[in-house]
Amino acid sequence: MSSIVKCPTCQKDVVWQPESEYRPFCSKRCQMIDLGEWASENNRIAQSPQVSEISEADLDKMEAFLTQQDNDFFKN
Ligand SMILES: [Zn+2]
């Protein structure tokens, strides 16, 4: 037994089952349209490979770099 729902974006019938990955939407496209621009911004950040691959050493380097930037800033 499976239910049928209507895609909130395009009103297409969507079978409510595990295979319908984007339910209640018929497709990823419709899901993205519904979530709107702010959500796609967030997704871009979440999918950015750099965020999860920053190591301790990189953080130290970054901190040293930012500290240097601050020093230059305050000198001017
Ligand atoms: Zn749709």
Coordinates of C-alpha atoms and ligand atoms in Angstrom, one line a residue:
M1 CA 0.0 0.0 0.0
S2 CA 1.4 3.3 -1.0
S3 CA 0.0 6.8 -0.8
I4 CA 0.1 9.3 -3.6
V5 CA 0.9 12.9 -2.8
K6 CA 1.1 15.9 -5.0
C7 CA 4.4 17.6 -5.6
P8 CA 4.0 21.0 -3.8
T9 CA 5.9 22.7 -6.7
C10 CA 4.5 21.2 -9.9
Q11 CA 1.4 19.3 -8.6
K12 CA 2.6 16.1 -10.2
D13 CA 1.6 12.8 -8.4
V14 CA 4.4 11.4 -6.3
V15 CA 4.2 7.9 -4.8
W16 CA 5.1 8.1 -1.1
Q17 CA 7.7 5.4 -0.9
P18 CA 11.4 5.1 0.1
E19 CA 12.3 5.1 -3.6
S20 CA 10.8 8.6 -4.0
E21 CA 13.9 10.2 -2.6
Y22 CA 12.6 13.8 -2.8
R23 CA 9.1 13.2 -1.6
P24 CA 6.8 15.0 -1.2
F25 CA 8.5 16.6 -4.2
C26 CA 8.7 14.7 -7.5
S27 CA 12.4 15.7 -8.1
K28 CA 15.3 17.4 -6.6
R29 CA 14.6 20.4 -8.9
C30 CA 11.2 20.9 -7.4
Q31 CA 12.6 20.5 -3.9
M32 CA 15.2 23.2 -4.6
I33 CA 12.6 25.5 -6.1
D34 CA 10.4 25.1 -3.0
L35 CA 13.3 25.6 -0.5
G36 CA 14.3 28.8 -2.3
E37 CA 17.4 30.8 -2.7
W38 CA 18.5 31.0 0.9
A39 CA 18.6 27.2 1.1
S40 CA 20.7 26.7 -2.0
E41 CA 23.1 29.2 -0.4
N42 CA 23.3 27.0 2.7
N43 CA 23.7 23.9 0.6
R44 CA 26.7 25.4 -1.2
I45 CA 28.4 26.1 2.1
A46 CA 27.6 22.6 3.5
Q47 CA 28.9 20.9 0.3
S48 CA 32.1 23.0 0.3
P49 CA 34.9 20.4 0.5
Q50 CA 37.3 22.7 2.3
V51 CA 35.2 23.1 5.4
S52 CA 35.5 19.4 6.5
E53 CA 39.0 19.0 5.3
I54 CA 40.7 21.7 7.3
S55 CA 43.3 20.2 9.6
E56 CA 44.7 21.5 12.9
A57 CA 47.9 22.6 11.1
D58 CA 45.8 24.5 8.5
L59 CA 43.9 26.2 11.3
D60 CA 47.2 27.2 13.0
K61 CA 48.5 28.6 9.6
M62 CA 45.2 30.4 9.1
E63 CA 45.3 31.9 12.6
A64 CA 48.9 33.1 12.1
F65 CA 48.0 34.6 8.8
L66 CA 44.9 36.4 10.2
T67 CA 47.0 37.7 13.2
Q68 CA 49.5 39.0 10.7
Q69 CA 46.7 40.7 8.8
D70 CA 45.4 42.3 12.0
N71 CA 48.9 43.6 12.8
D72 CA 49.2 45.2 9.4
F73 CA 45.7 46.6 9.7
F74 CA 46.4 48.3 13.0
K75 CA 49.7 49.7 11.8
N76 CA 47.9 51.6 9.1
Ligands
ZN1 ZN 7.5 18.5 -9.0

